[in-house]
XYZ file of C-alpha atoms in Angstrom:
180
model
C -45.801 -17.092 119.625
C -46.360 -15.867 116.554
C -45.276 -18.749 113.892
C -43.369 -16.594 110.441
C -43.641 -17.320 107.238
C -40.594 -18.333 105.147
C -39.639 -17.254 101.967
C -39.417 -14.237 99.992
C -41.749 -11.118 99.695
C -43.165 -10.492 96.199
C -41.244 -7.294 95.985
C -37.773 -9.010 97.108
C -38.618 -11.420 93.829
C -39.181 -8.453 91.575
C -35.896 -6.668 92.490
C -34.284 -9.879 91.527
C -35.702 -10.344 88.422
C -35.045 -6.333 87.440
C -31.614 -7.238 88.166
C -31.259 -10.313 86.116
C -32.644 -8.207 83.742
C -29.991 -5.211 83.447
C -27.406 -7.818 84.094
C -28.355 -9.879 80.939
C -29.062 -6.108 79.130
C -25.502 -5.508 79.814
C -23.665 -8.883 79.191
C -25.798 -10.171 75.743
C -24.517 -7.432 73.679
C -20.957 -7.786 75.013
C -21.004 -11.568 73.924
C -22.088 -11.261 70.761
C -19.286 -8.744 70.456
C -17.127 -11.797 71.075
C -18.834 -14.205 69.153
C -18.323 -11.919 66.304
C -14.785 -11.434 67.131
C -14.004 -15.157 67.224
C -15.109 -15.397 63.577
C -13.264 -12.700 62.296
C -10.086 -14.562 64.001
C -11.223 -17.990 62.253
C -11.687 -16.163 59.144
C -8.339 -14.518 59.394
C -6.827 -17.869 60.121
C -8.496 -19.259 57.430
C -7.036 -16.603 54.404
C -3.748 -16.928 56.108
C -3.684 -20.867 55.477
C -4.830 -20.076 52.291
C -2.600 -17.113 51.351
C 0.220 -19.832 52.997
C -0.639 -23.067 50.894
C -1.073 -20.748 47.371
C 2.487 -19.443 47.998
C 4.301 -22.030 48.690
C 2.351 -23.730 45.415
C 3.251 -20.748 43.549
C 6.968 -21.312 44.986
C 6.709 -25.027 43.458
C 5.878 -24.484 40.141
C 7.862 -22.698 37.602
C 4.956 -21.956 34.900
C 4.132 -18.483 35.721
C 1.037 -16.353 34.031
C 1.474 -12.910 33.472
C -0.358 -9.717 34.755
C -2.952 -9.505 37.945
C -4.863 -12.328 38.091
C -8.221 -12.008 40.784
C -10.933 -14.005 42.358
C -13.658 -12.927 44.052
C -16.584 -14.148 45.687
C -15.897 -17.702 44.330
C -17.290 -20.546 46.246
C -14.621 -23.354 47.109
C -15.936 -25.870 44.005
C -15.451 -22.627 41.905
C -12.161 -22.295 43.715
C -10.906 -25.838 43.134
C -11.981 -25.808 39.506
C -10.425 -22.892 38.708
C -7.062 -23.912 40.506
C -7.372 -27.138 39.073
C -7.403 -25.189 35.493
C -4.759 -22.708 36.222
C -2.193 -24.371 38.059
C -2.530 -28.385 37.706
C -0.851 -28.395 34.712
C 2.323 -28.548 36.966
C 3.895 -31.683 37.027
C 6.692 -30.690 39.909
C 5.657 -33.706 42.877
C 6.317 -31.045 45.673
C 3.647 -29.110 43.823
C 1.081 -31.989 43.068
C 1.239 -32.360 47.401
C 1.083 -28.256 48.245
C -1.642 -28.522 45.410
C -3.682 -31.376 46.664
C -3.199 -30.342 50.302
C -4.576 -26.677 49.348
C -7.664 -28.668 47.118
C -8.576 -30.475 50.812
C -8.248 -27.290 52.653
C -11.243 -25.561 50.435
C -13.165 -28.244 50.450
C -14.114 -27.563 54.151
C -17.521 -29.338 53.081
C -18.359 -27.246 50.474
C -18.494 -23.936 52.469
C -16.686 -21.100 52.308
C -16.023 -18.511 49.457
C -12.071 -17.238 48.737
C -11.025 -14.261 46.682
C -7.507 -13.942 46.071
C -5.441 -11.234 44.220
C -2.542 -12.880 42.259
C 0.922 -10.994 40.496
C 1.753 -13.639 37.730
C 1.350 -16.746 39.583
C 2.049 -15.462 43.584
C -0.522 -14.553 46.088
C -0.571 -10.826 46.868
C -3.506 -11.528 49.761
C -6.768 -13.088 50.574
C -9.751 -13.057 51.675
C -11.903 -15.763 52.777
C -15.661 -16.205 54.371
C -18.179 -18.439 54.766
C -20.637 -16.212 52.576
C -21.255 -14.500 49.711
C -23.388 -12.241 50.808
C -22.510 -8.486 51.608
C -22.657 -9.032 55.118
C -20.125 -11.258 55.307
C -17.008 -11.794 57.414
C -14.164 -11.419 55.101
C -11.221 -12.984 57.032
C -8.140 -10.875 55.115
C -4.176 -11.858 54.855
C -2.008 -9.934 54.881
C -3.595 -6.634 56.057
C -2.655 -4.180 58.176
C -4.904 -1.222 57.137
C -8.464 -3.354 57.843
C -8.638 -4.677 61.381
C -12.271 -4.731 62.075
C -14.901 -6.367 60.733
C -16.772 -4.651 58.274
C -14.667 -5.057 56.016
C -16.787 -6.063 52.943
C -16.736 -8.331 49.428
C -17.229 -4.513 47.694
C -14.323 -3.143 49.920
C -11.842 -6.263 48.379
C -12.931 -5.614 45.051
C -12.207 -1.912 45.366
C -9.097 -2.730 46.717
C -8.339 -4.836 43.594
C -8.925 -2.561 41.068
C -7.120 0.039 42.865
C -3.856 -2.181 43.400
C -3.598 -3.197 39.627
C -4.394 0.500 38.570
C -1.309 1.635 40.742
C 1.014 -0.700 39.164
C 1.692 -2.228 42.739
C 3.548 -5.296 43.447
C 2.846 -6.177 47.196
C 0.190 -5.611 49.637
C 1.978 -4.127 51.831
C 3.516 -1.408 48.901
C -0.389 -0.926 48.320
C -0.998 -0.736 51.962
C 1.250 1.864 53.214
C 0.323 3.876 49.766
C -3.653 3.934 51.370
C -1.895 5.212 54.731
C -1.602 1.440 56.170
């Protein structure tokens, strides 16, 4: 009798490595279409804690400015400095906590940048990433005319100047103007 060989032909190992291959063809470009997804959701999250915390400071303190007041590609130690000079004048205790509890929430060690579009002294929406750059992934609250993400630091400051050249007060006035 003829003793047989075990194990696997050189052609049986080539089929399975052609289809590892497609497989991997297939599933890489559907997880980074997740990946990408799952930071648009964190930077969502993130301008909606933001948009949160700067309204219910705004609600806390009486001293209001006047006119549109908006930030833009500002890194969080811009951020805080600028808060710092705009609104810790306030001397209200409930505000001094919203305040210092929106300070810690931009510190997120030193990353980030936040833009924010303000009527007098309330947040109108946000936007926040984790760069500057112009292919960032603005996270945007509220919004219910950009839901993808390329949505872009030149689309929010478009947005801007078009909201304080309609006269608008709310996003979602400007929103359902652009067909929102």
């Amino acid at each position: 009798m003829e003793k047989r060989k075990k194990g696997f032909t050189l052609i049986e190992l080539v089929v399975v490595i052609a289809i590892i291959g497609v497989l991997a063809a297939i599933l890489v470009p559907v997880m980074m279409g997740y990946v990408r997804k799952s930071r648009v959701a964190a930077a969502n999250d993130n301008a909606k804690q933001n948009y949160n915390t700067a309204l219910e400071v705004a609600a806390s303190c009486s001293a209001e400015s006047n006119g549109y007041v908006v930030d833009s590609r500002k890194s969080v130690t811009a951020r805080k400095n600028d808060l710092q000079s705009k609104l810790g004048s306030c001397s209200d205790p409930v505000f001094q906590s919203y305040y210092q509890e929106m300070i810690d929430h931009l510190q997120m060690d030193d990353k980030g940048y936040y833009g924010g579009l303000y009527v007098g002294n309330v947040p109108v929406a946000v936007v926040w990433s984790n760069s500057s750059g112009d292919n960032a992934i603005l996270g945007r609250y509220p919004d219910t005319l950009h839901t993808d993400d390329t949505y872009t630091w030149n689309d929010w400051e478009n947005d801007c100047a078009q909201f304080q050249a309609g006269g608008y007060t709310s996003w979602q006035e400007y929103m359902a103007a652009q067909g929102g």
